[in-house]
Coordinates of N, CA, C and O in Angstrom, one line a residue:
X1 N 0.6 -1.0 0.0 CA 0.2 -0.1 -0.2 C 0.7 1.3 0.5 O 1.5 1.5 0.9
X2 N 0.4 2.7 -1.0 CA 1.9 3.2 -1.1 C 1.4 4.5 0.3 O 0.5 4.6 0.6
X3 N 2.4 4.8 0.5 CA 2.1 5.9 2.0 C 2.2 7.0 0.9 O 2.9 7.5 0.0
X4 N 1.8 8.2 1.8 CA 1.6 9.6 1.4 C 0.1 10.2 0.9 O -1.2 9.2 1.1
X5 N 0.2 10.9 0.5 CA -1.6 11.9 0.2 C -2.3 11.4 -0.9 O -1.1 11.3 -2.3
X6 N -3.1 11.1 -1.3 CA -3.9 10.7 -2.8 C -4.3 12.0 -3.5 O -4.5 12.8 -2.8
X7 N -4.2 12.3 -4.6 CA -4.8 13.4 -5.1 C -5.6 13.4 -6.1 O -5.8 11.9 -6.8
X8 N -6.6 13.7 -6.2 CA -7.9 13.2 -7.1 C -7.1 13.2 -8.4 O -6.6 14.0 -8.7
X9 N -8.4 12.7 -9.2 CA -7.8 12.6 -10.6 C -7.9 13.9 -11.2 O -7.2 14.5 -12.6
X10 N -8.8 14.7 -10.8 CA -8.9 15.6 -12.1 C -7.8 16.9 -11.6 O -7.5 18.1 -12.3
X11 N -7.2 16.6 -10.5 CA -6.1 17.7 -9.9 C -4.9 17.0 -10.5 O -3.8 17.8 -10.9
X12 N -4.8 15.7 -10.6 CA -3.6 15.2 -10.9 C -3.1 15.7 -12.3 O -2.0 15.7 -12.0
X13 N -3.7 15.9 -13.2 CA -3.1 16.6 -14.5 C -2.5 17.6 -14.3 O -1.6 17.8 -15.0
X14 N -3.4 18.7 -13.9 CA -2.6 19.8 -13.9 C -0.9 20.2 -13.1 O -0.2 20.9 -13.1
X15 N -1.3 19.6 -12.0 CA 0.0 19.1 -10.8 C 0.5 18.5 -11.7 O 2.0 18.8 -11.9
X16 N 0.9 17.3 -12.5 CA 1.8 17.1 -13.4 C 2.2 18.0 -14.2 O 3.3 18.0 -14.6
X17 N 1.2 18.7 -15.3 CA 1.8 19.9 -16.1 C 2.8 21.1 -15.6 O 3.5 21.5 -16.1
X18 N 2.2 21.5 -14.0 CA 3.1 22.0 -13.5 C 4.3 21.9 -13.5 O 5.6 22.1 -13.0
X19 N 4.3 20.3 -13.2 CA 5.5 19.7 -12.3 C 7.0 19.9 -13.6 O 7.4 20.0 -13.6
X20 N 6.3 19.7 -14.8 CA 7.0 19.6 -15.9 C 7.8 20.7 -16.4 O 9.0 21.1 -16.5
X21 N 6.7 22.0 -16.2 CA 6.8 23.1 -16.4 C 7.8 23.7 -15.2 O 8.8 24.7 -16.1
X22 N 7.4 23.4 -14.3 CA 8.5 24.3 -13.5 C 9.9 23.3 -13.5 O 10.9 24.3 -13.1
X23 N 10.4 22.4 -13.9 CA 11.5 21.8 -14.3 C 11.9 22.5 -15.6 O 13.4 22.9 -15.3
X24 N 11.5 23.3 -16.1 CA 12.1 24.4 -17.2 C 12.3 25.7 -16.8 O 12.8 26.6 -17.4
X25 N 12.6 25.6 -16.1 CA 12.5 27.2 -15.3 C 13.8 27.9 -15.2 O 14.5 29.0 -15.6
X26 N 15.3 26.8 -15.1 CA 16.2 27.4 -14.9 C 16.4 27.1 -16.6 O 17.5 28.4 -16.6
X27 N 16.4 26.6 -17.3 CA 16.2 26.6 -19.0 C 15.8 28.0 -19.7 O 16.1 29.1 -20.4
X28 N 14.6 28.5 -19.2 CA 13.9 29.4 -19.1 C 14.2 30.9 -19.1 O 14.6 31.9 -19.3
X29 N 15.2 30.8 -17.7 CA 15.6 31.8 -17.1 C 17.1 32.0 -17.5 O 16.9 33.6 -17.8
X30 N 17.8 31.0 -18.2 CA 18.8 31.4 -18.9 C 18.3 32.1 -20.5 O 19.1 32.7 -21.0
X31 N 18.0 31.5 -21.2 CA 17.2 31.7 -22.2 C 16.6 33.7 -22.2 O 16.5 34.3 -23.1
X32 N 16.1 33.8 -20.8 CA 15.2 35.4 -21.3 C 16.7 36.3 -20.8 O 17.1 37.5 -21.4
X33 N 17.5 35.4 -20.1 CA 18.6 36.3 -19.4 C 19.5 36.5 -21.2 O 20.1 37.5 -21.5
X34 N 19.7 35.6 -21.9 CA 20.1 35.4 -23.3 C 19.6 36.8 -24.0 O 20.2 37.4 -24.8
X35 N 18.1 36.5 -24.2 CA 17.5 37.4 -24.7 C 18.2 39.4 -24.5 O 17.6 40.4 -24.7
X36 N 17.6 39.5 -23.1 CA 18.1 40.5 -22.9 C 19.6 41.3 -22.9 O 19.7 42.0 -23.3
X37 N 20.6 40.5 -22.8 CA 21.8 40.6 -23.1 C 21.7 40.7 -25.2 O 22.2 41.9 -25.4
X38 N 21.0 40.0 -25.7 CA 20.8 40.6 -27.1 C 20.5 41.8 -27.6 O 20.7 42.6 -28.2
X39 N 19.2 42.1 -26.5 CA 18.7 43.6 -26.7 C 19.3 44.4 -25.8 O 19.2 45.6 -26.9
X40 N 19.9 44.0 -25.2 CA 20.8 45.1 -24.6 C 21.9 46.0 -25.8 O 22.5 46.6 -25.6
X41 N 22.6 44.8 -26.3 CA 23.8 45.3 -26.9 C 23.5 45.6 -28.2 O 24.2 46.3 -29.1
X42 N 22.2 45.3 -29.1 CA 21.3 45.9 -30.0 C 21.3 47.5 -29.3 O 21.5 48.3 -30.5
X43 N 21.0 47.7 -28.6 CA 20.7 48.8 -28.1 C 21.9 49.8 -27.9 O 21.7 51.4 -28.4
X44 N 23.1 49.2 -28.0 CA 23.8 50.1 -27.8 C 24.9 50.1 -28.7 O 25.8 51.0 -29.3
X45 N 24.3 49.3 -30.2 CA 25.0 49.6 -31.1 C 23.8 50.4 -32.1 O 22.4 50.4 -32.0
X46 N 24.1 50.5 -33.4 CA 23.6 50.8 -34.5 C 23.1 49.7 -35.0 O 22.9 49.4 -35.7
X47 N 21.8 49.8 -34.6 CA 20.9 49.0 -35.1 C 19.6 49.2 -35.7 O 19.2 50.4 -34.7
X48 N 19.2 49.0 -36.7 CA 17.8 49.4 -37.5 C 16.2 49.2 -36.3 O 16.5 48.0 -35.7
X49 N 15.7 49.9 -36.6 CA 14.4 50.1 -35.5 C 13.6 48.5 -35.7 O 13.6 48.2 -34.6
X50 N 13.4 47.7 -36.8 CA 12.6 46.9 -36.9 C 13.0 45.7 -36.2 O 12.6 45.0 -35.4
X51 N 14.7 45.6 -36.3 CA 15.7 45.0 -35.4 C 15.7 44.8 -33.8 O 15.4 43.8 -33.0
X52 N 15.6 46.2 -33.8 CA 14.8 46.5 -32.2 C 13.5 45.9 -31.5 O 13.3 45.6 -30.3
X53 N 12.9 46.4 -32.4 CA 11.5 45.9 -32.0 C 11.5 44.3 -32.3 O 10.5 43.4 -30.8
X54 N 11.8 43.5 -32.9 CA 11.8 41.8 -32.4 C 12.8 41.8 -31.5 O 12.1 40.8 -31.1
X55 N 13.9 42.4 -31.4 CA 14.5 42.0 -29.9 C 13.7 42.3 -28.8 O 13.5 41.6 -27.8
X56 N 12.8 43.2 -28.6 CA 12.3 43.4 -27.9 C 11.1 42.7 -27.8 O 10.6 42.0 -26.4
X57 N 10.2 42.2 -28.1 CA 9.5 41.6 -28.8 C 9.7 40.0 -28.1 O 8.8 39.5 -27.2
X58 N 11.2 39.7 -28.3 CA 11.5 38.3 -28.1 C 11.9 38.4 -26.9 O 11.5 37.4 -25.8
X59 N 12.5 38.9 -25.9 CA 12.5 39.7 -24.8 C 11.4 39.1 -23.5 O 11.3 38.7 -22.7
X60 N 10.4 39.8 -24.2 CA 8.9 40.2 -24.0 C 8.5 38.7 -23.7 O 8.4 38.2 -22.6
X61 N 8.6 38.3 -24.9 CA 8.2 36.6 -24.6 C 9.1 35.7 -23.8 O 8.3 34.7 -23.3
X62 N 10.2 35.9 -23.8 CA 11.0 35.4 -23.0 C 11.3 35.4 -21.5 O 10.9 34.6 -20.6
X63 N 10.6 36.8 -20.9 CA 10.2 36.7 -20.2 C 8.8 36.6 -19.1 O 8.5 35.9 -18.3
X64 N 7.9 36.0 -20.6 CA 6.4 35.7 -20.4 C 6.2 34.2 -19.9 O 5.9 33.9 -19.0
X65 N 7.5 33.4 -20.5 CA 7.7 32.4 -20.2 C 8.7 31.7 -19.1 O 8.0 30.4 -18.5
X66 N 9.8 32.7 -18.5 CA 9.9 32.3 -17.5 C 8.8 32.5 -16.4 O 9.2 32.0 -15.1
X67 N 8.2 33.3 -16.3 CA 7.2 33.8 -15.3 C 5.9 32.7 -15.5 O 5.9 31.7 -13.8
X68 N 5.6 32.2 -16.5 CA 4.8 31.1 -16.3 C 5.5 29.6 -16.0 O 5.0 29.0 -14.8
X69 N 6.7 29.4 -15.8 CA 7.3 28.3 -15.2 C 7.8 29.0 -13.5 O 7.5 28.2 -13.0
X70 N 8.1 30.1 -13.5 CA 7.9 30.3 -11.9 C 6.9 30.3 -11.1 O 6.5 29.9 -10.1
X71 N 5.4 30.3 -11.6 CA 4.1 30.3 -11.3 C 4.1 29.0 -11.0 O 3.5 28.5 -10.0
X72 N 4.3 28.2 -12.3 CA 4.3 26.6 -11.7 C 4.8 26.1 -11.0 O 4.5 25.2 -10.6
X73 N 5.8 26.6 -10.3 CA 7.1 25.7 -9.4 C 6.2 26.5 -8.1 O 6.2 25.3 -7.3
X74 N 5.7 27.3 -8.2 CA 5.3 28.5 -7.4 C 3.7 27.9 -6.4 O 3.5 26.8 -5.6
X75 N 3.0 26.5 -7.3 CA 2.1 26.4 -7.2 C 2.3 24.5 -7.2 O 1.9 24.0 -6.1
X76 N 3.1 24.0 -7.5 CA 3.8 22.7 -7.4 C 4.3 22.7 -5.7 O 4.1 21.9 -4.9
X77 N 5.3 23.6 -5.4 CA 5.4 23.8 -4.0 C 4.4 24.5 -3.0 O 4.4 23.7 -1.7
X78 N 3.1 24.8 -3.4 CA 2.0 24.8 -2.1 C 1.0 23.7 -2.2 O 0.8 23.2 -1.4
X79 N 1.6 22.2 -3.1 CA 0.8 21.5 -3.4 C -0.6 20.6 -3.7 O -1.4 22.1 -4.6
X80 N -0.2 19.8 -3.9 CA -2.1 19.4 -4.4 C -3.5 20.0 -4.0 O -4.5 20.3 -4.6
X81 N -3.4 20.1 -2.7 CA -4.5 21.0 -2.5 C -5.0 22.2 -3.1 O -5.9 22.9 -2.7
X82 N -3.9 23.4 -3.3 CA -4.2 24.2 -3.3 C -4.6 24.5 -5.3 O -5.2 25.5 -5.4
X83 N -5.1 23.3 -5.7 CA -5.6 23.3 -7.2 C -7.0 23.4 -7.1 O -7.6 22.2 -6.3
X84 N -7.6 24.2 -8.1 CA -9.1 23.9 -8.2 C -8.9 23.9 -9.6 O -8.5 24.6 -10.5
X85 N -10.5 23.2 -9.8 CA -10.9 23.2 -11.3 C -12.1 23.8 -11.3 O -12.8 23.6 -10.3
X86 N -12.4 23.8 -12.8 CA -14.1 24.4 -12.9 C -14.7 23.0 -12.9 O -16.1 23.6 -12.5
X87 N -14.1 21.8 -12.8 CA -15.6 21.1 -12.4 C -16.0 21.0 -11.0 O -16.4 20.1 -10.7
X88 N -15.3 21.2 -10.3 CA -15.1 21.5 -8.8 C -16.6 22.0 -8.8 O -17.1 23.0 -9.1
X89 N -17.0 21.7 -7.2 CA -18.1 22.8 -6.8 C -17.8 23.8 -6.2 O -16.2 24.1 -5.9
X90 N -18.3 24.9 -6.1 CA -17.4 26.1 -5.2 C -17.4 25.8 -3.7 O -16.3 27.0 -3.6
X91 N -17.7 24.9 -3.4 CA -17.1 24.9 -1.5 C -15.2 24.3 -2.0 O -14.9 24.4 -1.4
X92 N -15.1 23.2 -2.6 CA -13.9 22.5 -3.1 C -13.2 23.4 -3.9 O -11.8 24.0 -3.4
X93 N -13.3 24.3 -4.5 CA -12.8 25.8 -5.1 C -12.4 26.6 -4.2 O -11.3 27.4 -3.9
X94 N -13.2 27.2 -3.4 CA -13.1 28.3 -2.1 C -11.9 27.4 -0.8 O -11.1 27.6 -0.8
X95 N -12.1 26.3 -0.9 CA -10.6 25.3 -0.1 C -9.7 25.1 -0.6 O -8.7 25.7 -0.4
X96 N -9.9 25.5 -2.0 CA -8.8 25.2 -2.4 C -7.8 26.6 -2.6 O -6.3 27.0 -2.1
X97 N -8.9 27.8 -2.6 CA -7.9 28.9 -2.8 C -7.9 29.4 -1.3 O -6.1 29.8 -1.2
X98 N -8.4 28.8 -0.3 CA -7.5 29.0 1.3 C -6.2 28.1 1.7 O -5.4 28.6 2.1
X99 N -6.4 26.6 1.0 CA -5.0 26.2 0.8 C -3.9 27.1 -0.1 O -2.8 26.8 0.9
X100 N -4.6 27.8 -0.8 CA -3.2 28.2 -1.4 C -2.9 29.5 -0.9 O -1.9 29.9 -0.6
X101 N -4.0 30.1 -0.2 CA -3.3 30.9 0.6 C -2.5 30.8 1.9 O -1.8 31.6 2.4
X102 N -2.9 29.7 2.7 CA -2.0 28.9 3.6 C -0.7 29.1 3.4 O 0.4 28.9 3.6
X103 N -0.7 28.6 2.1 CA 0.7 27.9 1.5 C 1.5 29.2 1.3 O 2.8 28.4 1.4
X104 N 1.1 29.8 0.6 CA 2.0 31.5 0.4 C 2.7 31.8 1.9 O 3.7 32.8 1.5
X105 N 2.1 31.2 3.1 CA 2.8 31.8 4.2 C 3.7 30.6 4.7 O 4.7 31.2 5.2
X106 N 4.1 29.5 3.8 CA 4.9 28.7 4.3 C 6.7 29.1 3.8 O 6.3 29.6 2.5
X107 N 7.2 28.7 4.5 CA 9.0 29.3 4.0 C 9.1 28.8 2.5 O 10.0 29.5 2.0
X108 N 9.0 27.4 2.6 CA 9.1 26.8 1.1 C 8.5 27.6 -0.1 O 9.1 27.5 -1.1
X109 N 7.1 28.7 0.4 CA 6.6 28.7 -0.7 C 7.0 30.4 -1.1 O 7.5 30.7 -2.3
X110 N 7.6 30.8 -0.4 CA 7.8 32.3 -0.1 C 8.6 32.6 -1.5 O 9.0 33.6 -2.1
X111 N 10.0 31.8 -1.6 CA 10.7 32.4 -2.4 C 10.6 32.2 -3.8 O 10.8 33.1 -4.8
X112 N 9.0 31.4 -4.2 CA 8.4 31.3 -5.5 C 7.9 32.7 -5.5 O 7.8 33.2 -6.5
X113 N 6.8 32.9 -4.3 CA 6.1 34.0 -4.4 C 7.4 35.1 -4.9 O 6.6 35.9 -5.8
X114 N 7.9 35.4 -4.2 CA 9.2 36.5 -4.5 C 9.4 36.6 -5.7 O 9.8 37.9 -6.1
X115 N 10.2 35.7 -6.4 CA 10.3 35.2 -7.7 C 9.0 35.7 -8.5 O 9.7 36.5 -9.7
X116 N 8.1 35.3 -8.8 CA 7.2 35.7 -9.2 C 6.7 36.8 -9.6 O 6.6 37.9 -10.6
X117 N 6.4 37.9 -8.0 CA 6.7 38.8 -8.0 C 7.6 39.7 -9.1 O 7.5 40.7 -9.6
X118 N 9.1 39.4 -8.7 CA 10.2 40.2 -9.4 C 10.3 39.7 -10.6 O 10.5 40.9 -11.4
X119 N 9.6 38.6 -11.5 CA 9.5 38.7 -12.7 C 8.4 39.3 -13.8 O 8.3 39.7 -14.5
X120 N 7.2 39.2 -12.6 CA 6.2 40.6 -12.9 C 6.3 41.6 -13.2 O 6.1 42.5 -14.2
X121 N 7.5 42.3 -11.9 CA 7.8 43.7 -12.2 C 8.6 44.0 -13.3 O 8.7 44.8 -13.9
X122 N 9.3 42.9 -13.5 CA 10.4 43.3 -15.1 C 9.8 43.0 -15.8 O 10.0 43.9 -17.0
X123 N 8.8 42.2 -15.9 CA 8.0 42.5 -16.9 C 7.3 43.3 -17.8 O 7.2 44.1 -18.9
X124 N 6.6 44.2 -16.8 CA 6.1 45.4 -17.3 C 6.9 46.3 -16.8 O 6.5 47.6 -17.8
X125 N 7.5 46.7 -16.6 CA 8.8 47.6 -16.3 C 9.2 47.6 -17.8 O 9.7 48.4 -18.1
X126 N 9.6 46.5 -18.6 CA 10.0 46.1 -20.0 C 8.8 46.7 -20.9 O 9.5 47.7 -21.7
X127 N 7.6 46.4 -20.4 CA 6.2 46.7 -21.7 C 6.4 47.6 -21.3 O 5.7 48.7 -22.0
X128 N 6.6 48.7 -20.5 CA 6.1 50.0 -20.4 C 7.6 51.2 -20.4 O 6.9 52.3 -21.1
X129 N 8.7 50.5 -20.7 CA 9.9 51.5 -21.3 C 10.2 51.2 -22.4 O 11.3 51.8 -22.9
X130 N 9.5 50.0 -23.2 CA 10.5 50.0 -24.8 C 9.2 49.9 -25.1 O 7.9 49.1 -25.1
X131 N 9.0 50.3 -26.5 CA 8.4 50.5 -27.4 C 8.4 49.3 -28.7 O 9.2 49.2 -28.9
X132 N 7.2 48.8 -28.8 CA 7.4 48.0 -30.1 C 7.2 48.0 -31.2 O 7.0 47.5 -32.5
X133 N 6.0 49.2 -31.4 CA 5.3 49.6 -32.2 C 5.8 51.2 -32.6 O 6.5 52.0 -31.5
X134 N 6.3 51.9 -33.6 CA 6.6 53.0 -34.1 C 5.8 53.8 -33.4 O 4.6 53.7 -33.6
X135 N 6.3 55.3 -33.1 CA 5.2 56.3 -32.7 C 4.9 56.9 -34.2 O 5.8 57.2 -34.5
X136 N 3.5 57.7 -33.8 CA 3.7 58.3 -34.7 C 3.6 60.1 -34.3 O 2.5 60.1 -33.4
X137 N 4.3 60.9 -35.3 CA 4.2 62.1 -34.5 C 3.4 63.1 -35.4 O 3.0 62.9 -36.6
X138 N 2.1 63.9 -35.0 CA 1.1 64.1 -35.4 C 1.3 66.2 -35.5 O 2.2 66.4 -35.1

């Protein structure tokens, strides 16, 4: 008889998907760092505007990908009790919300929560400071 907690079948699939995505966090973070270096190098050199827009969009996509992996790692660290699906009733979804809130207070989850906040801030700062479309002067 296996020891450990049982995970319901409707939660097992998204939990495993998050585990696979969380395992890719380091690779995605390295890719975002490489995309940022490429963008910064292009900004320091005389680079045509279309190429800068392309690099800016690539960096934004890399930040979004690493943010998704960090969010998945946070959910995995919270555990399967924090997962809610659309098929569950309202009481089960509310219990999952409460479990997620309690889990965010645990020391093991806190670094991932901080990392998600840091990445969201970096992505929003990037989106606000770099234009991807040329501006029109009237």
